[in-house]
CSV table of C-alpha atoms in Angstrom, one decimal:
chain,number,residue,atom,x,y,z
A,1,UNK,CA,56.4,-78.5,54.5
A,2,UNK,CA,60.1,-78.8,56.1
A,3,UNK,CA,60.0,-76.5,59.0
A,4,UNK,CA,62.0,-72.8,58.3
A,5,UNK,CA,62.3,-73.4,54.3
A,6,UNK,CA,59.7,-71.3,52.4
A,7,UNK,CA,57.8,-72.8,49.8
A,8,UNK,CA,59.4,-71.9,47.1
A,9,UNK,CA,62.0,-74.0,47.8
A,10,UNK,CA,60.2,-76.6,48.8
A,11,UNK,CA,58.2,-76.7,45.6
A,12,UNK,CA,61.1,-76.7,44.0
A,13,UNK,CA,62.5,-79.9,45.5
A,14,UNK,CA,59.0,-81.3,44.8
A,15,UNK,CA,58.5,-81.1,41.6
A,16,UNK,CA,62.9,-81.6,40.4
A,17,UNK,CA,62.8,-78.1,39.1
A,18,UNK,CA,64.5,-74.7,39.3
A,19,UNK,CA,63.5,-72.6,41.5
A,20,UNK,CA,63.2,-69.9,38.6
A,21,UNK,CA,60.7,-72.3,36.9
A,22,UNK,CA,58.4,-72.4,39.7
A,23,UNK,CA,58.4,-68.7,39.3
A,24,UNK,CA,57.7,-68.5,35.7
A,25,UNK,CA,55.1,-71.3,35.8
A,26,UNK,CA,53.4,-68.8,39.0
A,27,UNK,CA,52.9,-66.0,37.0
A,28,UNK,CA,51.7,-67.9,33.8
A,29,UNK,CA,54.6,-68.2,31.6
A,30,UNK,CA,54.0,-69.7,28.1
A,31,UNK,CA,58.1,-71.0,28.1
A,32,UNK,CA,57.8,-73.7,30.7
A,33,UNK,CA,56.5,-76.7,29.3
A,34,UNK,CA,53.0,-78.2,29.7
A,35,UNK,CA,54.2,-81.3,31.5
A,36,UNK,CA,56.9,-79.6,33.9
A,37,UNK,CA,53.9,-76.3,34.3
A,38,UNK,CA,51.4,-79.4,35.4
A,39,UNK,CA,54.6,-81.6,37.7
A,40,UNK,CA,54.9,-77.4,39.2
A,41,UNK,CA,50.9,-76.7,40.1
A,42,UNK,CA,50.5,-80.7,41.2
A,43,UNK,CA,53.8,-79.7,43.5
A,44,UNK,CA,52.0,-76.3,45.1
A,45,UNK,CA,48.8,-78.0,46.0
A,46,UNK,CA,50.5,-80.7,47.8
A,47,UNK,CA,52.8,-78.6,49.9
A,48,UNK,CA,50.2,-75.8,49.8
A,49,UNK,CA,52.6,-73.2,48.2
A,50,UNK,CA,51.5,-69.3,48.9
A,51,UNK,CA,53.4,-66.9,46.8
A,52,UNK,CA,56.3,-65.6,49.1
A,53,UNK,CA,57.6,-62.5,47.4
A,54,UNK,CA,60.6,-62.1,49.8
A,55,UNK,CA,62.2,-65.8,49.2
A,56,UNK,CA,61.9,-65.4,45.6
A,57,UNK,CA,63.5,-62.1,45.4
A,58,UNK,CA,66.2,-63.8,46.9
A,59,UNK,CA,66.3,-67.2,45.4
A,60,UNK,CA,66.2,-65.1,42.0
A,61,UNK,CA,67.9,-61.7,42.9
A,62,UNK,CA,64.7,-60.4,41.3
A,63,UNK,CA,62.4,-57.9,42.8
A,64,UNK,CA,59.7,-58.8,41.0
A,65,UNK,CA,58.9,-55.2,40.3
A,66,UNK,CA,59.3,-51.9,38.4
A,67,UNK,CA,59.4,-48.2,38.6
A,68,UNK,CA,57.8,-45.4,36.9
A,69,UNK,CA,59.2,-42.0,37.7
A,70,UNK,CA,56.9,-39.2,37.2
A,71,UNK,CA,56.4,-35.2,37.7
A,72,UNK,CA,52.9,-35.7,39.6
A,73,UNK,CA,50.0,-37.9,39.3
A,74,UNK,CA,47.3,-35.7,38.8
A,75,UNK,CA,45.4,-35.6,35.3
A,76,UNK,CA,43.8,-37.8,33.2
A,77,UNK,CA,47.0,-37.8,31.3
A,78,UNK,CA,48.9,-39.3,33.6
A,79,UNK,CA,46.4,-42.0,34.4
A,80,UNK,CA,45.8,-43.2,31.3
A,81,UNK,CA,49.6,-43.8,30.7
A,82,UNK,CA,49.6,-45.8,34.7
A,83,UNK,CA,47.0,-47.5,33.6
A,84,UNK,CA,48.4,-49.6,30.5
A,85,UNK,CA,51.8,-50.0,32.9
A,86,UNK,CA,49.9,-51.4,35.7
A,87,UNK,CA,47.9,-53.7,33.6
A,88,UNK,CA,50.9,-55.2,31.4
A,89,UNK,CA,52.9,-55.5,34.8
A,90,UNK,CA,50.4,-57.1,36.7
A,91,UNK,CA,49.6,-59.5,33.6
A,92,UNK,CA,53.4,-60.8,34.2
A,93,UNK,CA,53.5,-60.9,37.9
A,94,UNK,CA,55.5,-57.8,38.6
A,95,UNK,CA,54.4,-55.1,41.4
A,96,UNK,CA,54.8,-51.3,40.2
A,97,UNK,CA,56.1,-48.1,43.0
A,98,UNK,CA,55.7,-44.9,41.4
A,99,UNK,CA,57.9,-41.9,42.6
A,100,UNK,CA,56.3,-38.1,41.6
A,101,UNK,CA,59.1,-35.9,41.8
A,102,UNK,CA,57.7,-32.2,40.9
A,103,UNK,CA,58.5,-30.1,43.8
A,104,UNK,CA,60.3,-32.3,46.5
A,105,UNK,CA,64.2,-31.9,47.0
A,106,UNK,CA,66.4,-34.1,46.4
A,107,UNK,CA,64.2,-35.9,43.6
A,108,UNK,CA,67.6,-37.0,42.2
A,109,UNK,CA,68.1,-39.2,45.6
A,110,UNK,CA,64.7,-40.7,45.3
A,111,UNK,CA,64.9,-41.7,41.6
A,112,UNK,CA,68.4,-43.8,43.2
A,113,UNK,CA,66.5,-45.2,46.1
A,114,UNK,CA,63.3,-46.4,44.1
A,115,UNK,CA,66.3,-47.7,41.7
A,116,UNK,CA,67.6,-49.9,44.4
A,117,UNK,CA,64.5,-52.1,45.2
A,118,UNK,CA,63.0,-52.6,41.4
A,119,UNK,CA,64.4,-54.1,38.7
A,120,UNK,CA,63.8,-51.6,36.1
A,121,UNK,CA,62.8,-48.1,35.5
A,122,UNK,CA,60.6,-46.6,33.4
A,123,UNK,CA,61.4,-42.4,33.5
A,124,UNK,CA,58.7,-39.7,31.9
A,125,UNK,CA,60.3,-36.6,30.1
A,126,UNK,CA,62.7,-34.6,32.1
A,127,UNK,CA,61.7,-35.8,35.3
A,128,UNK,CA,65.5,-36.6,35.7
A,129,UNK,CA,68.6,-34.6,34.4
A,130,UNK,CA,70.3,-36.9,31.4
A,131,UNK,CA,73.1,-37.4,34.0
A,132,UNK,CA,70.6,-39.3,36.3
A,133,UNK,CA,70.0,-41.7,33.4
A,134,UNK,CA,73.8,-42.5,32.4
A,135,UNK,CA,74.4,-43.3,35.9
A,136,UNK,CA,71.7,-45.5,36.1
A,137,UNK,CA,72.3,-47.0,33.0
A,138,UNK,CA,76.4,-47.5,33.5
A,139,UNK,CA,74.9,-49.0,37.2
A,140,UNK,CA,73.3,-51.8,34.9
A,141,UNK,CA,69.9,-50.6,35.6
A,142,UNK,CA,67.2,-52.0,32.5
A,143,UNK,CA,65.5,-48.6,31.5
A,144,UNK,CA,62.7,-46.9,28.9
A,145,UNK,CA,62.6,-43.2,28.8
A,146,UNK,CA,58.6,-42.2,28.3
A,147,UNK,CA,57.6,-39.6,25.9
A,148,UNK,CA,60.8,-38.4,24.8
A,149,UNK,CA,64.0,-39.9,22.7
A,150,UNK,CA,66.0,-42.3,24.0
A,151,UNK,CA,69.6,-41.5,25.9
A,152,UNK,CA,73.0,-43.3,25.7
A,153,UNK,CA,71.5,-47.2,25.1
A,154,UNK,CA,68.4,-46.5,26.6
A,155,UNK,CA,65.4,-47.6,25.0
A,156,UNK,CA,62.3,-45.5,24.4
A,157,UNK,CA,58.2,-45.2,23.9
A,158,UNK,CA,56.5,-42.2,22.6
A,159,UNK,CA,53.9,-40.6,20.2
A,160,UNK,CA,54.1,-39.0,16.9
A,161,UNK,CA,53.8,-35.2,17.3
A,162,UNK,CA,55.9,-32.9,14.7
A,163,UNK,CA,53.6,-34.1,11.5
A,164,UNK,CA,50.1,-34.1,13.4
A,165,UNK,CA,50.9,-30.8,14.8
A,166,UNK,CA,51.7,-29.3,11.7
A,167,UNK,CA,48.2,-30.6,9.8
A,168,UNK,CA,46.3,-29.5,13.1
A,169,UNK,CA,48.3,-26.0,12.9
A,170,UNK,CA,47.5,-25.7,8.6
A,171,UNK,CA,44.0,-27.0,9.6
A,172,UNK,CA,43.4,-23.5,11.6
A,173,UNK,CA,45.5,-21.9,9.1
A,174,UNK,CA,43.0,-23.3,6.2
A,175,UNK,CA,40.1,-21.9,8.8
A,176,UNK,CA,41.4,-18.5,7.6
A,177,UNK,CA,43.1,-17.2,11.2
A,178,UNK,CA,46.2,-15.3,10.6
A,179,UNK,CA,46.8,-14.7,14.6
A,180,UNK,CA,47.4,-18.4,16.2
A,181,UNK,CA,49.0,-18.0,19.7
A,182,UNK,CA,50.8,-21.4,20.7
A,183,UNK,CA,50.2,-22.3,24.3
A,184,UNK,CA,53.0,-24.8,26.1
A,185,UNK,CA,56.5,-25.2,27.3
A,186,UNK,CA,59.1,-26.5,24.7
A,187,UNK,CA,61.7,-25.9,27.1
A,188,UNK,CA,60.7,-28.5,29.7
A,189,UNK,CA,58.7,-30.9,27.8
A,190,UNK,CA,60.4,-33.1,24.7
A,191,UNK,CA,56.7,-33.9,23.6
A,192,UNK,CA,56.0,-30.1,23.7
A,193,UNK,CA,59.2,-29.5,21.5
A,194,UNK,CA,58.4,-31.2,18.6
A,195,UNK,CA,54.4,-30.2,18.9
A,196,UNK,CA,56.0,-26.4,18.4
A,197,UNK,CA,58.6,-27.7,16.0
A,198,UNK,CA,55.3,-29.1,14.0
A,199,UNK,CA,53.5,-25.3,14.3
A,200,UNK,CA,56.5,-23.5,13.2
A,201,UNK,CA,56.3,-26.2,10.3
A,202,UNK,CA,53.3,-25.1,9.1
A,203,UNK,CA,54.0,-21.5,9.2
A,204,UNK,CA,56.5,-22.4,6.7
A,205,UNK,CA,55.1,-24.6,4.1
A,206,UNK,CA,51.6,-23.1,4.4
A,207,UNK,CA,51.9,-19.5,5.9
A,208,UNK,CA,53.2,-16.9,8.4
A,209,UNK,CA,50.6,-16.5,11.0
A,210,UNK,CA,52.3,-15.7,14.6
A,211,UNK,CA,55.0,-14.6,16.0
A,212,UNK,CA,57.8,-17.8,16.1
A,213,UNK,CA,57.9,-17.8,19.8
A,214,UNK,CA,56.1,-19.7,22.3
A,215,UNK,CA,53.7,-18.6,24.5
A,216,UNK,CA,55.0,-20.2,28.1
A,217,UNK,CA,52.4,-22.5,29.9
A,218,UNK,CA,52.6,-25.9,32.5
A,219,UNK,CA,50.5,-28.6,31.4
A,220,UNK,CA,47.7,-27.5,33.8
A,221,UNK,CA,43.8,-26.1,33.8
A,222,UNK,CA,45.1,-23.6,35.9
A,223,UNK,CA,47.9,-21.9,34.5
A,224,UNK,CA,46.0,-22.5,30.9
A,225,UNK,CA,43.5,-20.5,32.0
A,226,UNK,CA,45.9,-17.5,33.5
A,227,UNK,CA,47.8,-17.6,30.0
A,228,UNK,CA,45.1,-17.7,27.9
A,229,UNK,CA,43.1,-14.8,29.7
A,230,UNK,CA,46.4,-12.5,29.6
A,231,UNK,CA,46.4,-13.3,25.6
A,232,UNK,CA,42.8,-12.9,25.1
A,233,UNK,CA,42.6,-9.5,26.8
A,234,UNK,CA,45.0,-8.0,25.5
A,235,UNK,CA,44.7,-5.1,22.7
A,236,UNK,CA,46.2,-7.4,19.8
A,237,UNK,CA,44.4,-11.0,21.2
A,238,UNK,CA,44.6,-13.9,18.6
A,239,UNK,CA,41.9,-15.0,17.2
A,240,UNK,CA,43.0,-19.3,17.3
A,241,UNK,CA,45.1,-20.9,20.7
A,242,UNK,CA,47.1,-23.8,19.7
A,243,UNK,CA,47.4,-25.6,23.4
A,244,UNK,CA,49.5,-28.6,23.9
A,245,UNK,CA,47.7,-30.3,26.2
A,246,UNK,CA,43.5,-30.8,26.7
A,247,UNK,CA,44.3,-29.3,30.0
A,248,UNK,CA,45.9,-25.9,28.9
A,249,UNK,CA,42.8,-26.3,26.5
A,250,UNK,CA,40.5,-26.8,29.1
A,251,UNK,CA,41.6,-23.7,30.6
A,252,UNK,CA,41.6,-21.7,27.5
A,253,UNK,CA,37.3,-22.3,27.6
A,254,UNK,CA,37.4,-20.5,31.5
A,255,UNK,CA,39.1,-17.7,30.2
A,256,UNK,CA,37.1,-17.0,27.0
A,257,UNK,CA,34.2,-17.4,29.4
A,258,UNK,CA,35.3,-15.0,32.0
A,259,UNK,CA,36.1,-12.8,29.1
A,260,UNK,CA,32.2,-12.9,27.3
A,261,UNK,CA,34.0,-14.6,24.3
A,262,UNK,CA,32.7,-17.3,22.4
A,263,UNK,CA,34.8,-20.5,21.0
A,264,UNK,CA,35.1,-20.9,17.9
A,265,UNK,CA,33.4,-17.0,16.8
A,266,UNK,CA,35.8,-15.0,18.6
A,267,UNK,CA,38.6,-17.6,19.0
A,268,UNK,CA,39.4,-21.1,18.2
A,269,UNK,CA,40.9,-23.2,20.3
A,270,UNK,CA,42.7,-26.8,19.7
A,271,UNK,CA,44.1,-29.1,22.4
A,272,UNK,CA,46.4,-32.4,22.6
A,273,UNK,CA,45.7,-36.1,23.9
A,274,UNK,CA,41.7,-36.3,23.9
A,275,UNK,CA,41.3,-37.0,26.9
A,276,UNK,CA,37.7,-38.2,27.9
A,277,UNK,CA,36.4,-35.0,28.8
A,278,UNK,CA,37.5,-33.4,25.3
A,279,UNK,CA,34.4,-34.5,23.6
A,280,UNK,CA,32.0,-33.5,26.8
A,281,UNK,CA,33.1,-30.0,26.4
A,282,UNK,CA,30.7,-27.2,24.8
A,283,UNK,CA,31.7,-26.9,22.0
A,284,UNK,CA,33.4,-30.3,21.4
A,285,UNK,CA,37.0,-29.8,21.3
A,286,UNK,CA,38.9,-30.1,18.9
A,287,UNK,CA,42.4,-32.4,19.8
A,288,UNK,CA,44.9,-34.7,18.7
A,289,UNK,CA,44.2,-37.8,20.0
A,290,UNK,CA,47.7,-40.1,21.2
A,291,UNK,CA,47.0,-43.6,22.9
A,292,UNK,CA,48.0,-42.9,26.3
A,293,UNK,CA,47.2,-46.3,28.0
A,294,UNK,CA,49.2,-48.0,24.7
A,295,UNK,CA,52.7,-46.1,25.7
A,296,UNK,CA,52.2,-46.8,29.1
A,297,UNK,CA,51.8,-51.1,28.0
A,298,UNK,CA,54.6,-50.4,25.6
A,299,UNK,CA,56.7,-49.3,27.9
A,300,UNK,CA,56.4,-52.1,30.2
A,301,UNK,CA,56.8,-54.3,27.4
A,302,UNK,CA,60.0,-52.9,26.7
A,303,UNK,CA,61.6,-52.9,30.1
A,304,UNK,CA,60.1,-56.7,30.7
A,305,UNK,CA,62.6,-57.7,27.9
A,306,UNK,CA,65.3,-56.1,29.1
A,307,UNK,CA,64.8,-57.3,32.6
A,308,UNK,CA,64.4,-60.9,30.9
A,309,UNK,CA,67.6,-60.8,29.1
A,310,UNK,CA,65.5,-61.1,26.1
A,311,UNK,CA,67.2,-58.3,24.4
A,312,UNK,CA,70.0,-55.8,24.1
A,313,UNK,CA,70.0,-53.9,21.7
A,314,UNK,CA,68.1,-50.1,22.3
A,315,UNK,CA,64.7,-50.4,21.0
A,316,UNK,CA,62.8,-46.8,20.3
A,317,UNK,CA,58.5,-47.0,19.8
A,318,UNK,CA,56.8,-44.1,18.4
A,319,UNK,CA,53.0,-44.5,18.4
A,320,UNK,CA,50.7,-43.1,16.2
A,321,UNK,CA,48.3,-40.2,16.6
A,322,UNK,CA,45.2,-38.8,14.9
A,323,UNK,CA,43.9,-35.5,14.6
A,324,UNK,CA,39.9,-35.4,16.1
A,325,UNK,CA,37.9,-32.9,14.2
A,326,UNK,CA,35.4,-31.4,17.0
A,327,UNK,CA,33.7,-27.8,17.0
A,328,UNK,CA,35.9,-25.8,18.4
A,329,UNK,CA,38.4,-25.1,15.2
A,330,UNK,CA,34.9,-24.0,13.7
A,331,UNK,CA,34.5,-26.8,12.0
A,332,UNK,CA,30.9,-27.7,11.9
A,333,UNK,CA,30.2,-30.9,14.5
């Protein structure tokens, strides 16, 4: 090896190909060719070529990395969505910082500095005001908004709520419960929009059964179990909790619990995303089931392309979702 040139280069010079090639042949590339990927990997064992992240990132102006931009990392949620994004990343060679912004200042500052050292961005709900996104977008910046609609030419990857929630809503309906409480936050949370866009659906095509406003609640155990127990013991309690996570759902057990009422005889409750603890509660709960490691895989997908030139146009996935009949509509298991 010459002395002061990193291997990159000197592979490169090796083997008579771009630098760029010896990249893509590194990380397992199916568009280099099987004689120049076999002239490449000849070329590294002479020279004994060890990856050198910085050189290439400079030889390339790549980073050889993405972002996800999140409200927190806690939940199984969350981790099932990081999950499919580190695997499909790691499958093409990329590295992946992740940026929680729920309660720090200045989150706006530290969406642009992750921006800065990745080459794309994938951005959850409203972690980010809409402005956020434009400017990143008019700065060139390859992006895929998670769990909500795209913005401007962004693309984006989410799952199917409006229909499912309106058969899980008629389901409970069809279970003969004329009180259904729904338990979520439209305002901050696309997903949770069209999940109450779905109930208030059902109220219409099947029949009037609440109140057409949302009960408030954060995606948490905690505050699901706060809101639920104020609903519960109150003088005019419903008698079926449509929460819009497993979480708020999760919560929703506590309080009947702490209350001495029973799930489903005294109330139902329904959750969303069946997570894996869903079908360990007692009784079984009942969910909507939405393939959290898929949109996290999907989205990487999506941004890899756009980081690879391989396409311009604004792309939009919407996964599909499934309604899991457990025990805790009063369905029999």
């Amino acid at each position: 090896m010459r002395k002061g040139v990193p291997t990159i280069y000197t592979v490169a010079d090796d083997a008579g190909v771009s630098i760029a090639t010896v990249s893509r042949v590194e990380r397992g590339y199916k568009t280099v060719s099987d004689p120049t990927a076999r002239r490449v990997r000849a070329s590294m064992d002479r020279v004994g070529y060890r990856p050198n992240a910085a050189a290439r990132a400079l030889a390339m102006q790549r980073h050889e990395a993405i972002g996800l931009v999140f409200p927190h990392l806690s939940g199984p949620y969350y981790s099932g969505v990081i999950l499919g994004l580190e695997e499909t990343a790691a499958a093409r060679g990329q590295a992946l910082y992740v940026v929680g912004t729920q309660g720090r200042n200045h989150a706006d500052q530290l969406v642009a500095d992750l921006s800065s050292r990745v080459d794309g961005l994938v951005i959850a709900g409203r972690t980010v005001p809409d402005r956020v996104i434009h400017e990143l977008e008019r700065n060139r910046l390859p992006l895929v908004l998670l769990a909500r609609n795209g913005v401007g030419g962004t693309d984006a990857v989410r799952s199917e709520n409006r229909r499912s929630a309106e058969l899980l809503t008629a389901h409970l309906i069809n279970h003969g419960h004329r009180a259904i409480a729904f338990l979520g936050d439209p305002d901050s949370s696309p997903d949770s929009m069209e999940r109450w866009q779905g109930f208030v659906d059902a109220q219409r095509h099947v029949r009037p059964v609440a109140s057409m406003r949302p009960v408030g609640c954060a995606f948490g155990e905690a505050e699901g179990r706060e809101t639920a127990g104020r609903l519960l013991s109150g003088r005019s309690r419903p008698t079926a909790l449509f929460c819009a996570s497993d979480e708020i759902a999760m919560g929703a057990y506590g309080a009947a619990a702490d209350l001495g009422l029973r799930i489903p005889a005294d109330v139902a409750v329904t959750g969303w995303d069946d997570i894996a603890v869903a079908r360990l509660l007692m009784p079984g709960l009942t969910t909507v089931r939405q393939p959290l490691r898929e949109m996290g895989a999907a989205a990487a997908r999506l941004l890899l392309e756009r980081v690879d030139a391989n396409r311009q146009q604004a792309s939009t996935t919407v996964l599909p979702t499934e309604i899991v009949i457990r025990s805790s509509c009063g369905c029999q298991p």
